[in-house]
Amino acid sequence: MNTYIAKVFGWMFAGLLLTAAVGYLVAGNLELVAFIVTNPILFFGIMIAEIAMVVVLSSRITKLSYGAAVGLFLAYAAINGITFSIIFLAYTSESIATAFSTTAITFGIMCVYGYFTRADLTRFRSILFMGLIGILVLSVVNIFMASSSIGWIISIVSLFVFLGLTAYDMQRLKAFYFGTEGDSVLRSNLGIIGALRLYLDFINLFLTMLRFMGGRRR
């Protein structure tokens, strides 16, 4: 199982590196960033493409080949890097580095907890799902209200929800492994889903830490 877990984390880190690389390269071309931001059709098209990839990968994972699953995951990570280019421009390098290191530490702690705990974390699934819905609703509301108080509430709820999801998704990796004995293809594909979930947990924790720490460019 350790080899399986290591492979999942390998893909997760590959996704994070790809996102960072694409984000850095795009951020270096201010004309391209301006074109994306000022073109609503393109900007929202990127958002829709990201959502579509996650939906397809999650819902069709048992029918996709391993190569297709990996390709979709890496394509998602690359496209997500385009949206991350805005973050590279909006925040100072110091705040990004601090948020990243803090995220890495807390993410690692929750992964260790999720791996070793004997508690059944699936009992918290509905609570975590409700938390995600709450974050989404409050985020939409705050688009119109632009309230700093609501922004802080979103950040606090996000922190607890994604810390919980990190431990939960880590425990689910073990369930994927033991639940697919005799089916190496399905096991490998579910490993890509595990990598995607942990990737999303890390990204959202990182964004939450950035909101807490501030450090926007002036």
JSON list of C-alpha atoms in Angstrom, two decimals, residues 4-5 8 110-111 113-117 119-123 164-180 187 190-195 197-198:
[
{"chain": "A", "resi": 4, "resn": "TYR", "atom": "CA", "xyz": [0.33, 3.03, -3.99]},
{"chain": "A", "resi": 5, "resn": "ILE", "atom": "CA", "xyz": [0.15, 6.02, -1.61]},
{"chain": "A", "resi": 8, "resn": "VAL", "atom": "CA", "xyz": [-0.79, 9.08, -5.61]},
{"chain": "A", "resi": 110, "resn": "MET", "atom": "CA", "xyz": [-3.78, 16.31, 8.36]},
{"chain": "A", "resi": 111, "resn": "CYS", "atom": "CA", "xyz": [-2.57, 13.68, 5.88]},
{"chain": "A", "resi": 113, "resn": "TYR", "atom": "CA", "xyz": [-3.75, 12.05, 10.85]},
{"chain": "A", "resi": 114, "resn": "GLY", "atom": "CA", "xyz": [-6.01, 10.75, 8.10]},
{"chain": "A", "resi": 115, "resn": "TYR", "atom": "CA", "xyz": [-3.63, 7.87, 7.38]},
{"chain": "A", "resi": 116, "resn": "PHE", "atom": "CA", "xyz": [-3.11, 6.67, 10.94]},
{"chain": "A", "resi": 117, "resn": "THR", "atom": "CA", "xyz": [-6.36, 7.50, 12.73]},
{"chain": "A", "resi": 119, "resn": "ALA", "atom": "CA", "xyz": [-11.68, 6.91, 13.67]},
{"chain": "A", "resi": 120, "resn": "ASP", "atom": "CA", "xyz": [-14.14, 6.52, 10.79]},
{"chain": "A", "resi": 121, "resn": "LEU", "atom": "CA", "xyz": [-14.00, 9.91, 9.11]},
{"chain": "A", "resi": 122, "resn": "THR", "atom": "CA", "xyz": [-16.86, 9.08, 6.74]},
{"chain": "A", "resi": 123, "resn": "ARG", "atom": "CA", "xyz": [-19.26, 10.10, 9.51]},
{"chain": "A", "resi": 164, "resn": "GLY", "atom": "CA", "xyz": [-11.19, 18.07, 7.43]},
{"chain": "A", "resi": 165, "resn": "LEU", "atom": "CA", "xyz": [-11.37, 17.10, 3.76]},
{"chain": "A", "resi": 166, "resn": "THR", "atom": "CA", "xyz": [-7.61, 16.52, 3.65]},
{"chain": "A", "resi": 167, "resn": "ALA", "atom": "CA", "xyz": [-7.82, 13.96, 6.47]},
{"chain": "A", "resi": 168, "resn": "TYR", "atom": "CA", "xyz": [-10.98, 12.44, 4.98]},
{"chain": "A", "resi": 169, "resn": "ASP", "atom": "CA", "xyz": [-9.54, 12.11, 1.47]},
{"chain": "A", "resi": 170, "resn": "MET", "atom": "CA", "xyz": [-6.34, 10.62, 2.87]},
{"chain": "A", "resi": 171, "resn": "GLN", "atom": "CA", "xyz": [-8.34, 7.94, 4.66]},
{"chain": "A", "resi": 172, "resn": "ARG", "atom": "CA", "xyz": [-10.32, 7.31, 1.48]},
{"chain": "A", "resi": 173, "resn": "LEU", "atom": "CA", "xyz": [-7.08, 6.43, -0.32]},
{"chain": "A", "resi": 174, "resn": "LYS", "atom": "CA", "xyz": [-6.75, 3.41, 1.97]},
{"chain": "A", "resi": 175, "resn": "ALA", "atom": "CA", "xyz": [-10.35, 2.46, 1.17]},
{"chain": "A", "resi": 176, "resn": "PHE", "atom": "CA", "xyz": [-9.60, 2.74, -2.57]},
{"chain": "A", "resi": 177, "resn": "TYR", "atom": "CA", "xyz": [-6.62, 0.43, -2.15]},
{"chain": "A", "resi": 178, "resn": "PHE", "atom": "CA", "xyz": [-8.30, -2.29, -0.11]},
{"chain": "A", "resi": 179, "resn": "GLY", "atom": "CA", "xyz": [-11.57, -2.05, -2.05]},
{"chain": "A", "resi": 180, "resn": "THR", "atom": "CA", "xyz": [-10.01, -2.77, -5.45]},
{"chain": "A", "resi": 187, "resn": "ARG", "atom": "CA", "xyz": [-7.09, 0.86, -8.41]},
{"chain": "A", "resi": 190, "resn": "LEU", "atom": "CA", "xyz": [-8.98, 5.70, -8.32]},
{"chain": "A", "resi": 191, "resn": "GLY", "atom": "CA", "xyz": [-5.46, 6.71, -7.37]},
{"chain": "A", "resi": 192, "resn": "ILE", "atom": "CA", "xyz": [-5.73, 9.55, -9.89]},
{"chain": "A", "resi": 193, "resn": "ILE", "atom": "CA", "xyz": [-9.02, 10.60, -8.28]},
{"chain": "A", "resi": 194, "resn": "GLY", "atom": "CA", "xyz": [-7.24, 10.52, -4.93]},
{"chain": "A", "resi": 195, "resn": "ALA", "atom": "CA", "xyz": [-4.46, 12.70, -6.36]},
{"chain": "A", "resi": 197, "resn": "ARG", "atom": "CA", "xyz": [-8.85, 15.39, -4.38]},
{"chain": "A", "resi": 198, "resn": "LEU", "atom": "CA", "xyz": [-5.65, 15.97, -2.43]}
]
